[in-house]
PDB file of C-alpha atoms in Angstrom:
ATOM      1  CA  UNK A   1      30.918 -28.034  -6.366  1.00 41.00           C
ATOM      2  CA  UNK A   2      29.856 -24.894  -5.109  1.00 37.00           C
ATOM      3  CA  UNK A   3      29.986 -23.535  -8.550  1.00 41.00           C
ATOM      4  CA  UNK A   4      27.559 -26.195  -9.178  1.00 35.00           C
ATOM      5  CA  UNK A   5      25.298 -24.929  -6.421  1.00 33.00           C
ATOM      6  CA  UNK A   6      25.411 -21.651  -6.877  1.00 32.00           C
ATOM      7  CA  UNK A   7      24.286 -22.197 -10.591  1.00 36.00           C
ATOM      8  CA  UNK A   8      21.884 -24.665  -9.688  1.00 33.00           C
ATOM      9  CA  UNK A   9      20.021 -22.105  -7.285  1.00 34.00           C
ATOM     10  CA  UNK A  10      20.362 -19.497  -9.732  1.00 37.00           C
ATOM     11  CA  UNK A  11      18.607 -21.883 -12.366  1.00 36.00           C
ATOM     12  CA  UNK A  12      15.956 -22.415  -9.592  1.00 34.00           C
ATOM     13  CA  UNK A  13      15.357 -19.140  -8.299  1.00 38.00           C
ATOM     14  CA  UNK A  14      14.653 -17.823 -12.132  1.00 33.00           C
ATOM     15  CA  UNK A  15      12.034 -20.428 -12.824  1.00 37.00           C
ATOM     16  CA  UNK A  16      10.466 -19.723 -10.085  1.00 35.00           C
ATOM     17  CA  UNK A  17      10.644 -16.370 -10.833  1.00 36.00           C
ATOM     18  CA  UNK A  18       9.162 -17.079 -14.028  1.00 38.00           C
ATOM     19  CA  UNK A  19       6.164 -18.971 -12.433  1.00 40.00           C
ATOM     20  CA  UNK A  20       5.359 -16.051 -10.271  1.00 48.00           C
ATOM     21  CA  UNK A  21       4.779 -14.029 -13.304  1.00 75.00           C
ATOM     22  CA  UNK A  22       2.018 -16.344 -14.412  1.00 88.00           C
ATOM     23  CA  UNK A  23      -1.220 -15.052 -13.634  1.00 93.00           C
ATOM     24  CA  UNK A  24      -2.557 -18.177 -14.339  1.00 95.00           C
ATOM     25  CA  UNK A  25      -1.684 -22.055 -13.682  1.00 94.00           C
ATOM     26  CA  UNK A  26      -1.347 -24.390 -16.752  1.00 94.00           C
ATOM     27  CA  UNK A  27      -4.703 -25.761 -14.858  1.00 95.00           C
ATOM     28  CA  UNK A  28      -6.595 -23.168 -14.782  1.00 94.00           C
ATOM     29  CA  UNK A  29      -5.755 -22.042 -18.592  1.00 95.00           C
ATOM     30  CA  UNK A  30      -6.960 -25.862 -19.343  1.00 95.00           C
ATOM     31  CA  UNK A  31     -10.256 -25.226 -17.426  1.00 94.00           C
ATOM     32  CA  UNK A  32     -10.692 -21.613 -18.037  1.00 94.00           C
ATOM     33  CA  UNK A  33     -14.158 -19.704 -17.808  1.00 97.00           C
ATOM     34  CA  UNK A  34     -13.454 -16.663 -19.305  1.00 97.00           C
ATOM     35  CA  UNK A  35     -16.022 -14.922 -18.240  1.00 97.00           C
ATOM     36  CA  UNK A  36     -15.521 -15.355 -14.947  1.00 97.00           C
ATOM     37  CA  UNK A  37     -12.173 -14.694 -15.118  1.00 97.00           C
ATOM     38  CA  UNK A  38     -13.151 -11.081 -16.212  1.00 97.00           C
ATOM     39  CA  UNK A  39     -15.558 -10.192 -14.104  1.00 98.00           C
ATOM     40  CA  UNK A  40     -13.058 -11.537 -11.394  1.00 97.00           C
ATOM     41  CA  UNK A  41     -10.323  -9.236 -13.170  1.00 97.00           C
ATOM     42  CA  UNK A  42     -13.054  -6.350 -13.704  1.00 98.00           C
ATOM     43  CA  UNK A  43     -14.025  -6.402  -9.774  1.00 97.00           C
ATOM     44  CA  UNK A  44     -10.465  -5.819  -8.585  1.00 96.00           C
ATOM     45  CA  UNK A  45      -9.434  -2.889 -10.548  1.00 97.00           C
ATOM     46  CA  UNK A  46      -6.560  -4.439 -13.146  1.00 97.00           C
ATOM     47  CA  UNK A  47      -6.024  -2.823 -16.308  1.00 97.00           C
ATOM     48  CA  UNK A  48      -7.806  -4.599 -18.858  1.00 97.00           C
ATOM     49  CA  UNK A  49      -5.367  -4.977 -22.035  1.00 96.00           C
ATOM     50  CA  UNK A  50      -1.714  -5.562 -19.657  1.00 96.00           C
ATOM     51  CA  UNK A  51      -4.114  -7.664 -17.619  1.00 97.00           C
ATOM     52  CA  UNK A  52      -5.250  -9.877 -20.854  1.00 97.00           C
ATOM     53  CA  UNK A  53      -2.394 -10.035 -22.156  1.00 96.00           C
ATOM     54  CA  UNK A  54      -0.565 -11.600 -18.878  1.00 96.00           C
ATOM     55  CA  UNK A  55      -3.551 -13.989 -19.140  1.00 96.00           C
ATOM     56  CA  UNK A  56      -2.393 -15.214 -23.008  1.00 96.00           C
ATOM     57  CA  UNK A  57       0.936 -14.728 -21.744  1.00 95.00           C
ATOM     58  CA  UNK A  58       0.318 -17.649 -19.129  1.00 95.00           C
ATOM     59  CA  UNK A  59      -1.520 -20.323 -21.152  1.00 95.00           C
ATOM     60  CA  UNK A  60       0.794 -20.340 -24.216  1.00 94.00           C
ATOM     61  CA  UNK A  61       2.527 -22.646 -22.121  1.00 92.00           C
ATOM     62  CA  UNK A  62      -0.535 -25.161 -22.873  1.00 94.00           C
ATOM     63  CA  UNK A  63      -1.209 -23.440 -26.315  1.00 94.00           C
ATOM     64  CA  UNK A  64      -4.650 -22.251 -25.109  1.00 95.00           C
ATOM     65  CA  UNK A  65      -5.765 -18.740 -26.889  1.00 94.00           C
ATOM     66  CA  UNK A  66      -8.152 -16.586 -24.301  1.00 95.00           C
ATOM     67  CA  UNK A  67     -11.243 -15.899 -25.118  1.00 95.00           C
ATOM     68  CA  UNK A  68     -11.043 -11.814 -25.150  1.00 96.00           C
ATOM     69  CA  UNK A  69     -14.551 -11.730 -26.328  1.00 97.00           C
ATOM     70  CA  UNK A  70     -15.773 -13.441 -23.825  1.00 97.00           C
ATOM     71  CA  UNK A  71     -12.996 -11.930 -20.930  1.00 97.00           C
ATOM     72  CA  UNK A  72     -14.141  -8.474 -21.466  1.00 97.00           C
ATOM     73  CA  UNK A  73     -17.864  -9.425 -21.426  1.00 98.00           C
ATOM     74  CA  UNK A  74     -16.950 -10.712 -17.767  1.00 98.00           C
ATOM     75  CA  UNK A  75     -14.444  -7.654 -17.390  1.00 98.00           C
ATOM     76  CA  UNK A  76     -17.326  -5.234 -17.891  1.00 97.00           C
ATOM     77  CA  UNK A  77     -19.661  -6.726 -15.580  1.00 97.00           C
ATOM     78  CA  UNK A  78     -16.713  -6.622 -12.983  1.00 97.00           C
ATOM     79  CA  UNK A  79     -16.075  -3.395 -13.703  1.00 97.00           C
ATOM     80  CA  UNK A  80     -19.691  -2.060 -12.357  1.00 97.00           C
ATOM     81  CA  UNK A  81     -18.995  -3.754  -8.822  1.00 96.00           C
ATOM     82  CA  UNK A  82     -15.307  -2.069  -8.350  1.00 98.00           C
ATOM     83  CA  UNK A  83     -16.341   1.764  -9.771  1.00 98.00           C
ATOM     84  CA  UNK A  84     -17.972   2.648  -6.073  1.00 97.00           C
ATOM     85  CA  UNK A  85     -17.900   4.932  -3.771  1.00 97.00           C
ATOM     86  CA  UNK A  86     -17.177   2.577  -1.393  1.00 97.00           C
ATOM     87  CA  UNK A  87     -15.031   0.405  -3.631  1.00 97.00           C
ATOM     88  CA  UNK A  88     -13.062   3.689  -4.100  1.00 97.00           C
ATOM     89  CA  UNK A  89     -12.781   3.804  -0.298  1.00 97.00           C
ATOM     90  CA  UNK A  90     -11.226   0.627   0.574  1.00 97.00           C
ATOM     91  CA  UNK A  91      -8.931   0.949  -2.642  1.00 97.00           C
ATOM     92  CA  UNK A  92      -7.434   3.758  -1.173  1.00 97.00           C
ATOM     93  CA  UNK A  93      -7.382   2.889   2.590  1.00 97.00           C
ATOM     94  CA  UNK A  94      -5.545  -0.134   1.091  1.00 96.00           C
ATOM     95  CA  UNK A  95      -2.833   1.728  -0.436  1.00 96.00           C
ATOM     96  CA  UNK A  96      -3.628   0.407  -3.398  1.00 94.00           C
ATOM     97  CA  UNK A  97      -3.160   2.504  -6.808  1.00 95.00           C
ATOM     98  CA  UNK A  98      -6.805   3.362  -9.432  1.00 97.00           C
ATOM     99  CA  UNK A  99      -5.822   2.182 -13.269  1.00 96.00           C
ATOM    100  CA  UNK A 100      -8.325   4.375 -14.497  1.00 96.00           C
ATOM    101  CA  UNK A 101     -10.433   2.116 -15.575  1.00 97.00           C
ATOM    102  CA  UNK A 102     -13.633   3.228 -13.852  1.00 97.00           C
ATOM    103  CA  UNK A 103     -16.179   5.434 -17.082  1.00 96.00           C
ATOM    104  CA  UNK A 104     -17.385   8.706 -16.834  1.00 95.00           C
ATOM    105  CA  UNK A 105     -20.510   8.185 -15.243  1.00 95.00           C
ATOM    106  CA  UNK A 106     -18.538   6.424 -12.243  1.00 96.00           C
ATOM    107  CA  UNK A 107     -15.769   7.506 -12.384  1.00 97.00           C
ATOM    108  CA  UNK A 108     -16.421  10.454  -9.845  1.00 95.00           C
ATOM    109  CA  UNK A 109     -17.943   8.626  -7.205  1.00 96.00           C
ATOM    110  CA  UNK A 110     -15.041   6.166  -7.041  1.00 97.00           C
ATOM    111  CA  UNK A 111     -12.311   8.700  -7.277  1.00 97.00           C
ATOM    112  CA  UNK A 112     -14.452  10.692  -4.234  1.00 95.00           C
ATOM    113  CA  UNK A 113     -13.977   7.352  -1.915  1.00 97.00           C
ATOM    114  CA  UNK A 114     -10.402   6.718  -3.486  1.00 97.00           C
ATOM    115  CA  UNK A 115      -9.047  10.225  -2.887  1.00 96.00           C
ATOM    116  CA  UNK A 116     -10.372  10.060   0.868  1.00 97.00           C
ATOM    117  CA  UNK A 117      -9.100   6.951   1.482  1.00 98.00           C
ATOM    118  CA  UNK A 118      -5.847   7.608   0.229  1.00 98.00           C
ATOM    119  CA  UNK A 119      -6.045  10.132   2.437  1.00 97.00           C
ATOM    120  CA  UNK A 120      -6.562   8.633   5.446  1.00 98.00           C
ATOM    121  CA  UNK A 121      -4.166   6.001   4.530  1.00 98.00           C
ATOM    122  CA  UNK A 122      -1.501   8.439   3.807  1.00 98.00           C
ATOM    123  CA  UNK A 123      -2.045   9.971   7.261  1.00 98.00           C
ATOM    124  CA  UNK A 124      -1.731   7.022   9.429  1.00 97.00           C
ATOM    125  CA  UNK A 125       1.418   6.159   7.041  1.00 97.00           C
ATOM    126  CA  UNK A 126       2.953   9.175   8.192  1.00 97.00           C
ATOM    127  CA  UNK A 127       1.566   8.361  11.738  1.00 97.00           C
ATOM    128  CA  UNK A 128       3.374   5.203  12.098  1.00 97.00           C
ATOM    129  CA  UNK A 129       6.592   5.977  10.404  1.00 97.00           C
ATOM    130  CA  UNK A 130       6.992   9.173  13.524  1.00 97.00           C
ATOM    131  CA  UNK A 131       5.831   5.985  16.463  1.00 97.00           C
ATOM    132  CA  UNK A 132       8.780   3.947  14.178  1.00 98.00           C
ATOM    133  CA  UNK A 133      11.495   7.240  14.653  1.00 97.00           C
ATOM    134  CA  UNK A 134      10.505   8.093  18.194  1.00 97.00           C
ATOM    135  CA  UNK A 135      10.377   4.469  19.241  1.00 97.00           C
ATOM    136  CA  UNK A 136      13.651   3.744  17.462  1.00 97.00           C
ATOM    137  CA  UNK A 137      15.502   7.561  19.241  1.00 97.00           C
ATOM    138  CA  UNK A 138      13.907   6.477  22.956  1.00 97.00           C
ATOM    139  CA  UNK A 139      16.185   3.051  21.942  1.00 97.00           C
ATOM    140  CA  UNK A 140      19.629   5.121  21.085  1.00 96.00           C
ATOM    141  CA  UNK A 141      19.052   7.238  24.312  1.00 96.00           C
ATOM    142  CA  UNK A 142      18.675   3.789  26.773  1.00 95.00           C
ATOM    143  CA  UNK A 143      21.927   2.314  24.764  1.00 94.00           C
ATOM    144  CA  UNK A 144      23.827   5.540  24.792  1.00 94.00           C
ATOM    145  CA  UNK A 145      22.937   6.336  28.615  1.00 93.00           C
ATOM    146  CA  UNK A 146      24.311   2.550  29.356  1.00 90.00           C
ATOM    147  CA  UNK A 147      27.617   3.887  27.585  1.00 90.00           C
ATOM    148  CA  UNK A 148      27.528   7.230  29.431  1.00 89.00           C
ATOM    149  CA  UNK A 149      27.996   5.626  32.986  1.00 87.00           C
ATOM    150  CA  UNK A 150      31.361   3.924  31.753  1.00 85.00           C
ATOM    151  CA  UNK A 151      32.270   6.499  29.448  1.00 85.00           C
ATOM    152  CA  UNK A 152      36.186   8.448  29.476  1.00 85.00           C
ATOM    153  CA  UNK A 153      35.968  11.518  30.243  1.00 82.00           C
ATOM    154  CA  UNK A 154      36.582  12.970  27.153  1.00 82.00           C
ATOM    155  CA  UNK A 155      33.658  10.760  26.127  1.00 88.00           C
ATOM    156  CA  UNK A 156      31.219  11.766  28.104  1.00 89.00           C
ATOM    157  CA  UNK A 157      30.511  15.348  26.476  1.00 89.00           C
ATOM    158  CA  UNK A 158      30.039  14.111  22.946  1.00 92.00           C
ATOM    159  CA  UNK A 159      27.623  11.176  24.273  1.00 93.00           C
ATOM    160  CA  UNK A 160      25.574  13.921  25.888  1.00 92.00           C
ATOM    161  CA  UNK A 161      25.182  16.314  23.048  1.00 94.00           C
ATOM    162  CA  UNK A 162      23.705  13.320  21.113  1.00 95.00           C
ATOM    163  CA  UNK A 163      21.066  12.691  24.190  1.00 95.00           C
ATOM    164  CA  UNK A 164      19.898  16.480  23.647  1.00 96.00           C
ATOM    165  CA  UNK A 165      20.294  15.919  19.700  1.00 97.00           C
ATOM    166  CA  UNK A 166      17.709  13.483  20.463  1.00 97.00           C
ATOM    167  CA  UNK A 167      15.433  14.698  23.213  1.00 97.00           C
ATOM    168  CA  UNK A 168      15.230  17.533  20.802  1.00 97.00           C
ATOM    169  CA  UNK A 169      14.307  15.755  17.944  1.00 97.00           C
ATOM    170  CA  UNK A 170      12.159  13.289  20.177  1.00 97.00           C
ATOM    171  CA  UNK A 171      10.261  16.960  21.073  1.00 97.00           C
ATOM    172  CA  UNK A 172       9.686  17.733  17.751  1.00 97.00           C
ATOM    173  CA  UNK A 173       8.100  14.621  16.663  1.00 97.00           C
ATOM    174  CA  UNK A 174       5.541  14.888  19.559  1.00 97.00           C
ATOM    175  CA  UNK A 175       4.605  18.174  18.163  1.00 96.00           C
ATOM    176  CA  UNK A 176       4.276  17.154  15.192  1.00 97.00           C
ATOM    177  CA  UNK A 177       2.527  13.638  15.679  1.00 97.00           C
ATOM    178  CA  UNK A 178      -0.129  15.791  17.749  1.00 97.00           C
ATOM    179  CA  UNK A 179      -0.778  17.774  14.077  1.00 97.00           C
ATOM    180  CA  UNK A 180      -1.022  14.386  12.202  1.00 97.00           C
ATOM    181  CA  UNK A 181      -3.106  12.959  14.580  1.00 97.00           C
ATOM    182  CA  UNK A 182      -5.833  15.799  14.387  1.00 97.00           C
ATOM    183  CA  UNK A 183      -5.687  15.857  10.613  1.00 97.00           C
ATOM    184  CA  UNK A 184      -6.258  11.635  10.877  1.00 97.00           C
ATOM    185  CA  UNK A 185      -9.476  12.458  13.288  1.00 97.00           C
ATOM    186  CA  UNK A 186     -10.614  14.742  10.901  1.00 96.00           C
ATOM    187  CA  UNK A 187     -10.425  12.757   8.239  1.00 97.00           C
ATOM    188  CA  UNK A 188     -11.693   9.570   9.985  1.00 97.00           C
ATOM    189  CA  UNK A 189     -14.728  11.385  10.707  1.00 96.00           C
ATOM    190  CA  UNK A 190     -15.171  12.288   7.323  1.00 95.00           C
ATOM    191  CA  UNK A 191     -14.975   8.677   6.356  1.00 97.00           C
ATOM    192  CA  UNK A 192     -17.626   7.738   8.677  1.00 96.00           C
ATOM    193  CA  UNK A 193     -19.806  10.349   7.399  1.00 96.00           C
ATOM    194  CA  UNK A 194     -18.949   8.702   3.723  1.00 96.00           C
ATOM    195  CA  UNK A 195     -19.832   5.196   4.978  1.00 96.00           C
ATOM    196  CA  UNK A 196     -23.214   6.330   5.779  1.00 95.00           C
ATOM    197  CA  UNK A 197     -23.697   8.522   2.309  1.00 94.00           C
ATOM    198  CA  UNK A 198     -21.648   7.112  -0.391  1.00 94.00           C
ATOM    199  CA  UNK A 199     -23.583   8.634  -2.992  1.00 86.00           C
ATOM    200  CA  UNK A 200     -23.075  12.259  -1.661  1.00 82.00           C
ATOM    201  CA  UNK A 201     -20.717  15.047  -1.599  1.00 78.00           C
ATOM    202  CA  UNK A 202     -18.816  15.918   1.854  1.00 72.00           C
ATOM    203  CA  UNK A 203     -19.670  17.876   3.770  1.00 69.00           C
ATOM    204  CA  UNK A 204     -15.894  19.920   3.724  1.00 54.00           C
ATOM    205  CA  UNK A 205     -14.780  20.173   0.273  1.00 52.00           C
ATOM    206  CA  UNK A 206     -11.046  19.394  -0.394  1.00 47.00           C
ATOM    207  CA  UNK A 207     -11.018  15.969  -0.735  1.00 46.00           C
TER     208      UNK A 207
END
């Protein structure tokens, strides 16, 4: 019987798997507007020919052939919106990764808000994962100062070499936080300065 189960949830957990990979329903293959499909696909970065092809992928399930023709028409016009500046901004304050997808003629402009974002994004990563490590040592130290006051004897030295192990460490991500958190200023400023000018270089190259 539990066999059975195990098999059964197995059988499940695949198909719906499977489903997640769809990028479309069976319903919205049936009722399809390619177009706006691809300017929907176009606006939000995807690489056009995987991106397509998920989209045939998903409707031979209801034998439905896209329209590529008509898709790319769409694609194109999305295209225009997401290959900002400022599109480039959020995409990499986001996280997110560029297909490089944007042409020439945009491409720079996108890749100058992309690059900055990342940037900034990177830096409050690295932010947060110190607050996490700090956060998580000042934890050890309260549980291993509870042990301490009913430690052995022959305890009690090894529980306070990991304190200082800690307070040491705890000292060096302070120090350190303090030079991520001036880089992050700096760069927030610079993204201010890019909210207001999109269209124009930095002020401080480098980015």
């Amino acid at each position: 019987m539990i066999r059975l189960l195990v098999a059964l949830a197995a059988t499940v957990g695949f198909g719906l798997f499977l489903a997640s990979c769809n990028t479309l329903s069976k319903e919205e293959c049936v009722a399809a507007d390619w177009r706006v499909i691809g300017e929907s696909d176009g606006a939000a970065g995807y690489e056009p020919q995987q991106r397509f092809a998920a989209h045939a992928k998903s409707c031979e399930r209801v034998k439905i052939v896209p329209d590529q023709s008509i898709w790319f028409q769409g694609y194109q016009a999305g295209l225009v919106r997401y290959c900002t500046p400022l599109s480039g901004l959020a995409r990499g304050q986001s996280g997110g990764g560029y297909a490089n997808v944007c042409p020439p003629e945009t491409a720079s402009g996108f890749l100058r808000g992309f690059n900055l974002g990342a940037k900034q994004h990177g830096l409050q990563e690295r932010l947060n994962a110190m607050q996490n490590d700090y956060s998580s040592m000042e934890t050890e130290i309260d549980e291993l100062s509870d042990k301490l006051r009913d430690a052995k004897d022959e305890e009690r030295s090894a529980l306070r070499r990991r304190i200082e192990d800690l307070e040491d460490d705890m000292h060096d991500i302070r120090r350190d936080k303090r030079d991520v958190q001036d880089d992050l200023d700096r760069v927030n400023e610079d993204v201010e300065w890019f909210q207001r000018n999109p269209s124009a270089e930095l002020p401080v190259p480098g980015y």
